[in-house]
Structures are given as structure tokens and as C-alpha cells.
Coordinates of C-alpha atoms in Angstrom, one line a residue:
M283 CA 91.2 44.3 -45.3
K284 CA 88.0 46.3 -44.7
Q285 CA 87.1 46.4 -41.1
Y286 CA 83.6 45.3 -40.2
T287 CA 81.9 47.3 -37.4
L288 CA 78.5 47.7 -36.0
D289 CA 77.0 50.9 -34.7
Y290 CA 75.7 50.9 -31.1
L291 CA 72.1 50.1 -32.0
D292 CA 73.3 47.1 -34.1
Q293 CA 75.3 45.9 -31.2
L294 CA 72.4 46.2 -28.8
E295 CA 70.1 44.5 -31.3
A296 CA 72.5 41.6 -31.8
E297 CA 72.9 41.1 -28.0
A298 CA 69.1 41.1 -27.5
I299 CA 68.5 38.6 -30.4
H300 CA 71.2 36.3 -29.0
I301 CA 69.4 36.4 -25.6
L302 CA 66.0 35.6 -27.2
R303 CA 67.5 32.7 -29.0
E304 CA 69.2 31.5 -25.8
V305 CA 65.7 31.5 -24.2
A306 CA 64.3 29.5 -27.1
G307 CA 67.1 27.0 -26.8
Q308 CA 67.2 26.5 -23.0
F309 CA 63.6 26.6 -22.0
E310 CA 60.6 24.4 -22.7
R311 CA 57.7 26.8 -22.1
P312 CA 58.9 30.5 -22.3
A313 CA 56.6 33.5 -22.6
L314 CA 57.0 37.1 -23.6
L315 CA 55.4 39.5 -21.2
F316 CA 53.6 42.2 -23.3
S317 CA 52.2 45.3 -21.7
G318 CA 51.6 47.3 -24.9
G319 CA 54.3 49.7 -23.9
K320 CA 57.3 50.8 -26.0
D321 CA 59.8 48.4 -24.4
S322 CA 57.6 45.3 -24.9
I323 CA 56.8 46.5 -28.4
T324 CA 60.6 46.7 -29.1
L325 CA 60.9 43.1 -27.8
V326 CA 58.3 42.0 -30.3
R327 CA 60.3 43.6 -33.2
L328 CA 63.5 41.9 -31.9
A329 CA 61.6 38.6 -31.7
Q330 CA 60.5 39.0 -35.3
K331 CA 64.2 39.5 -36.3
A332 CA 65.2 36.5 -34.2
F333 CA 62.6 34.0 -35.4
R334 CA 60.8 35.1 -38.6
P335 CA 59.7 33.6 -41.0
G336 CA 58.8 31.0 -38.3
K337 CA 56.3 31.5 -35.5
F338 CA 57.5 32.8 -32.1
P339 CA 58.5 30.0 -29.8
F340 CA 56.5 31.6 -27.1
P341 CA 53.1 33.3 -26.6
L342 CA 52.6 37.0 -25.6
V343 CA 51.3 37.3 -22.1
H344 CA 49.5 40.4 -20.7
I345 CA 48.6 40.8 -17.1
D346 CA 45.5 43.0 -17.4
T347 CA 44.7 45.1 -14.3
G348 CA 41.4 46.4 -15.8
H349 CA 42.8 49.9 -15.3
N350 CA 44.8 50.2 -18.4
F351 CA 44.8 53.1 -20.9
D352 CA 42.3 52.4 -23.7
E353 CA 44.8 53.3 -26.3
T354 CA 47.2 50.6 -25.0
I355 CA 44.6 47.8 -25.1
Q356 CA 43.5 48.8 -28.6
F357 CA 47.1 48.8 -29.8
R358 CA 47.8 45.4 -28.1
D359 CA 44.9 43.7 -29.9
Q360 CA 45.7 45.2 -33.2
L361 CA 49.4 44.2 -33.0
V362 CA 48.6 40.6 -31.9
E363 CA 46.1 40.3 -34.8
S364 CA 48.7 41.6 -37.3
L365 CA 51.4 39.2 -35.9
G366 CA 49.2 36.1 -35.9
E367 CA 50.7 35.1 -32.6
E368 CA 49.0 33.7 -29.4
L369 CA 48.0 36.1 -26.7
V370 CA 47.5 34.9 -23.1
V371 CA 45.7 37.4 -20.8
G372 CA 45.6 37.1 -17.0
Y373 CA 42.9 39.3 -15.4
V374 CA 43.4 40.9 -12.0
Q375 CA 39.6 41.4 -11.8
E376 CA 39.1 37.7 -11.7
A377 CA 41.5 37.5 -8.7
I378 CA 39.5 40.3 -7.0
D379 CA 36.1 38.7 -7.7
S380 CA 37.3 35.3 -6.3
K381 CA 38.6 37.1 -3.2
K382 CA 42.2 35.9 -3.8
V383 CA 43.4 39.5 -3.6
K384 CA 41.8 42.6 -2.0
E385 CA 41.2 45.8 -3.9
Q386 CA 43.0 48.8 -2.3
S387 CA 41.1 51.8 -1.0
G388 CA 41.9 55.4 -0.4
K389 CA 43.4 58.3 -2.4
Y390 CA 46.4 56.3 -3.8
A391 CA 44.5 53.0 -4.4
S392 CA 46.0 51.1 -7.4
R393 CA 45.9 47.7 -8.8
N394 CA 49.5 47.8 -9.9
S395 CA 50.8 45.7 -6.9
L396 CA 47.9 43.2 -7.4
Q397 CA 49.5 42.2 -10.7
T398 CA 52.0 40.1 -8.8
Y399 CA 49.4 37.5 -7.7
T400 CA 47.9 37.3 -11.2
L401 CA 51.3 37.0 -12.8
L402 CA 52.4 34.1 -10.6
E403 CA 49.0 32.4 -11.1
T404 CA 49.3 32.7 -14.8
I405 CA 52.9 31.3 -14.7
E406 CA 51.7 28.4 -12.7
K407 CA 48.6 27.7 -14.8
H408 CA 50.6 27.6 -18.1
Q409 CA 53.8 26.1 -16.5
F410 CA 56.0 28.9 -18.0
D411 CA 59.6 28.3 -17.1
A412 CA 60.9 31.6 -18.5
C413 CA 59.2 35.0 -18.8
I414 CA 60.8 37.6 -21.1
G415 CA 60.3 41.2 -20.2
G416 CA 61.3 44.7 -21.2
A417 CA 62.9 45.9 -18.0
R418 CA 66.1 48.0 -18.4
R419 CA 68.9 48.8 -15.9
D420 CA 68.6 52.6 -16.4
E421 CA 65.0 52.6 -15.2
E422 CA 65.4 52.1 -11.5
K423 CA 68.1 51.1 -9.0
A424 CA 66.6 47.7 -8.2
R425 CA 66.6 46.8 -11.8
A426 CA 70.1 48.1 -12.2
K427 CA 71.6 45.3 -10.2
E428 CA 69.5 42.5 -11.7
R429 CA 71.0 39.9 -14.0
I430 CA 69.7 39.3 -17.6
F431 CA 68.7 35.8 -16.6
S432 CA 67.1 36.4 -13.2
V433 CA 66.1 33.2 -11.4
R434 CA 63.0 33.1 -9.2
D435 CA 62.3 30.5 -6.6
D436 CA 59.2 28.2 -6.5
F437 CA 57.3 31.1 -4.8
G438 CA 58.2 33.5 -7.6
Q439 CA 60.5 35.4 -5.3
W440 CA 63.7 37.2 -6.3
Q441 CA 66.7 36.8 -4.0
P442 CA 69.4 39.4 -4.9
K443 CA 72.2 37.5 -3.1
K444 CA 71.6 34.3 -5.1
Q445 CA 72.1 35.7 -8.6
R446 CA 74.3 34.0 -11.0
P447 CA 77.4 35.4 -12.7
E448 CA 77.1 36.1 -16.4
L449 CA 80.7 36.2 -17.6
W450 CA 81.4 36.4 -21.3
N451 CA 77.7 36.6 -22.1
I452 CA 77.1 33.1 -21.0
Y453 CA 73.6 32.7 -19.5
N454 CA 72.7 29.8 -17.1
G455 CA 69.1 28.9 -17.4
K456 CA 69.3 25.7 -15.3
I457 CA 66.4 25.6 -12.8
N458 CA 64.7 23.2 -10.5
K459 CA 61.1 22.2 -10.8
G460 CA 58.8 25.0 -9.8
E461 CA 61.4 27.7 -10.4
N462 CA 61.3 30.1 -13.3
V463 CA 63.6 32.7 -14.9
R464 CA 62.8 36.3 -15.8
V465 CA 64.8 37.3 -18.8
F466 CA 65.6 40.9 -19.8
P467 CA 67.0 41.1 -23.4
I468 CA 67.2 44.9 -23.4
S469 CA 68.6 45.2 -20.0
N470 CA 71.6 47.2 -21.3
W471 CA 69.5 49.6 -23.3
T472 CA 68.6 53.1 -22.2
E473 CA 65.3 55.0 -22.7
L474 CA 67.0 57.0 -25.5
D475 CA 68.3 53.8 -27.1
V476 CA 64.7 52.4 -27.3
W477 CA 63.4 55.6 -28.9
N478 CA 66.3 55.7 -31.4
Y479 CA 65.6 52.1 -32.3
I480 CA 61.9 52.7 -32.7
K481 CA 62.8 55.6 -35.0
R482 CA 65.3 53.5 -37.0
E483 CA 62.9 50.6 -37.4
G484 CA 59.8 52.7 -38.0
I485 CA 57.9 50.9 -35.2
D486 CA 54.3 51.9 -34.4
I487 CA 53.6 52.7 -30.8
P488 CA 50.4 53.8 -28.9
S489 CA 49.4 57.4 -29.5
I490 CA 49.7 58.3 -25.8
Y491 CA 53.5 58.4 -26.1
Y492 CA 53.1 61.6 -28.2
A493 CA 51.7 65.0 -27.2
H494 CA 47.9 65.2 -27.1
E495 CA 45.3 67.1 -25.2
R496 CA 43.8 65.4 -22.2
E497 CA 41.9 66.2 -19.1
C498 CA 44.2 65.7 -16.1
I499 CA 44.1 65.7 -12.4
E500 CA 46.8 67.7 -10.6
R501 CA 47.9 65.6 -7.7
D502 CA 51.1 66.1 -5.6
G503 CA 52.7 68.2 -8.3
Q504 CA 52.0 65.5 -11.0
L505 CA 49.5 65.2 -13.8
M506 CA 47.3 62.1 -13.7
A507 CA 45.0 61.2 -16.6
N508 CA 41.4 61.8 -15.4
S509 CA 39.7 58.4 -15.1
P510 CA 36.8 56.8 -13.2
H511 CA 39.4 54.4 -11.7
I512 CA 41.1 57.2 -9.7
N513 CA 39.8 58.0 -6.2
L514 CA 39.4 61.7 -6.1
D515 CA 40.4 63.9 -3.2
V516 CA 39.2 67.4 -2.2
N517 CA 42.7 68.7 -3.0
D518 CA 42.7 67.3 -6.5
T519 CA 42.1 69.9 -9.3
F520 CA 41.1 69.3 -12.9
T521 CA 43.0 70.8 -15.8
K522 CA 43.1 70.3 -19.6
Q523 CA 46.7 70.2 -20.9
T524 CA 48.8 69.0 -23.7
V525 CA 50.7 66.0 -22.3
R526 CA 52.3 62.8 -23.2
F527 CA 53.4 59.6 -21.3
R528 CA 56.9 58.4 -21.0
T529 CA 55.9 55.1 -19.6
V530 CA 52.7 53.1 -19.8
G531 CA 51.4 51.3 -16.7
D532 CA 48.3 51.2 -14.6
I533 CA 46.3 54.5 -15.2
T534 CA 46.1 55.1 -11.5
C535 CA 49.8 55.3 -10.9
T536 CA 51.3 56.6 -14.2
A537 CA 51.8 60.4 -14.4
A538 CA 52.0 62.4 -17.6
V539 CA 54.4 65.2 -18.6
S540 CA 53.5 68.5 -20.1
S541 CA 54.8 68.2 -23.7
K542 CA 54.5 69.5 -27.2
A543 CA 56.5 66.6 -28.7
S544 CA 54.2 65.2 -31.4
T545 CA 56.9 63.5 -33.5
I546 CA 59.5 61.0 -32.7
D547 CA 62.4 63.4 -33.3
E548 CA 60.8 65.9 -30.8
V549 CA 60.4 63.1 -28.2
I550 CA 64.0 62.2 -28.5
E551 CA 65.1 65.8 -28.1
E552 CA 62.8 66.2 -25.1
I553 CA 64.3 63.0 -23.4
K554 CA 67.8 64.4 -24.0
A555 CA 66.9 67.5 -22.0
S556 CA 65.0 65.8 -19.2
R557 CA 66.4 65.6 -15.7
I558 CA 63.8 63.1 -14.5
T559 CA 63.8 59.4 -15.3
E560 CA 60.7 57.8 -16.8
R561 CA 60.2 55.7 -13.6
G562 CA 60.2 59.0 -11.7
L563 CA 56.7 59.4 -13.1
R564 CA 55.4 56.2 -11.6
I565 CA 53.5 56.9 -8.3
D566 CA 54.0 53.4 -7.1
D567 CA 57.8 53.7 -7.2
Q568 CA 57.7 56.8 -4.9
Q569 CA 56.1 55.0 -1.9
S570 CA 59.6 54.2 -0.4
E571 CA 63.3 54.1 -1.4
A572 CA 63.0 50.3 -1.8
A573 CA 59.5 50.2 -3.3
M574 CA 60.6 48.4 -6.5
E575 CA 62.9 46.0 -4.8
D576 CA 60.3 45.0 -2.2
R577 CA 57.8 44.2 -5.0
K578 CA 60.3 42.2 -6.9
K579 CA 61.2 40.1 -3.9
V580 CA 57.5 38.9 -3.7
G581 CA 57.2 38.1 -7.4
Y582 CA 56.7 41.4 -9.2
F583 CA 58.3 41.5 -12.6

């Protein structure tokens, strides 16, 4: 008898599709958090494989800081239009204008942490009981110890000691009123897995993931995209370089890397040789050893 086997990308894909269908089966009002980055774009492709030719059983939700890369927002709108799916946008600017949160000041001011309030407000407004995201365990140590079904209390908080076992790929989505679950279908993928999947599937992604010339600000040994949203310092210097971004977040806390990788094959080879994780280029993660875990405990994704 001929043995039937799946390669590693097929196995990861099958696991993710199974998780997405579990979400659709267990929850009444799920949502897919969509940032316009490569991981959430990968989730969209997986959702297409899980649910097409039907509609997605959830809307796409974007928490917009107002300090995004223009290329990312343009890509988001084009993708949503081509999919014909619902997009829900929560605006951090509205929370600032209504004085629900306070804009940071100083050299390292960023709206990244302010997303937490808007995310929790959006979840409450639309009564989402599960939010699907593209976090992966290889990104950061706080994410490495999180379950695929991560239960949050009625304040949106994550409590590491109250996580549920997930033996034999059985996921328990039972929650009390007011609680919600954050779901990570590609938790077991690596950055390289994502790029190899994008290559295999021929998935379009924002142009900033590939090498391009951009005016940058050299700050603390890192290259930040020049933007009116960044508070300049006397020690900051301007330079025009060929760069690309390995991760896409708030423009004020996402650093670029010098790169000549203009094709997907060149990007994959560059990642193989890199000794720095993609989250190592996020300024907000460098504030303390437990920066990510502290933010997750108060409701950050």
C-alpha cells in the first residue's frame, strides 16, 4: 500500500485550518485581527482554504493607531475589497480625542501600547467572544508559553497560571460571560515557515517587506522610517538607505534592516542567515525583559 504523507507546510496548514474551523464551531461571534502584516495575511489565505466558497464566519478587525505605514493601509483596503469580506476598524485617535487614553510624549513616544484600550473597547462594542491573531511562539518568550486557545478574563487580562491544557490537539473554548479567547492558529509556525508558505501559495504582501530605498532616522543603532509621527532628538541623524521591514507595526516603534533582498527567495536566504529575531526590531519590546508579557497581562494581543 502506498504511504500517504504530508510535507511540513501541509502539516502546518492542516493544523491551522483545523483550529480555524474549531473557532467557527465553538464561538458565536469570532473575529480575525488583521494588521496588514505577513502573518495576518497568511491567516486570511488559511481562512479562504477553510471556508471558501462560503463567506468567512467572522469579520476582519484592524486596530488603527493612525501611525501605520501607508503601504500597509493601502494593501489592507485592496485585500478586503478583493475578498468581499467585512472590515471593522477601531481607531486609537478616537480614544485620544475623547480623552480615554493619553498620547505619549518624548523621544520614544508611540501609540503601540494605546492599542490595548481600543482593542478591548472594540471587543466589547461588537461582543466578540474569540479573536484570531497571527502571533507565533518563535517571536518572543512571552508568546512562546501561550496556548493556542488563550482565555482572557472579563477585563481582557491574560493570566499565565490559568491556562488550559491542550492535549491531543483538543481545544477548550468554554468561557463565562464577558470573557473572550485569543486564538493563534499559526502558533507553531516560524518566520521562515511563513515566508516559505507565502512563496508556495504565491501570496501578495505589502511592498515594504522587500528592499526599497527610504529616508531613515538612525536611532540607538537602529534604522527608523522617517515620519512626521516620530519625535526627533538632537542625536538623531538622517540617512537614505536600501532597507526592508521584517515585521510591520506602528511606524514609531518598528525598525528596518539594511537589505538588498528584493525577491522572496532573497528574503528567505536573508532570514536563514540572520541572528536577530524579527521582534528584535520592535523598539517597544526592548523597554524591559518582560515588556511583552506585561502588555499581554493588561489586554494586549
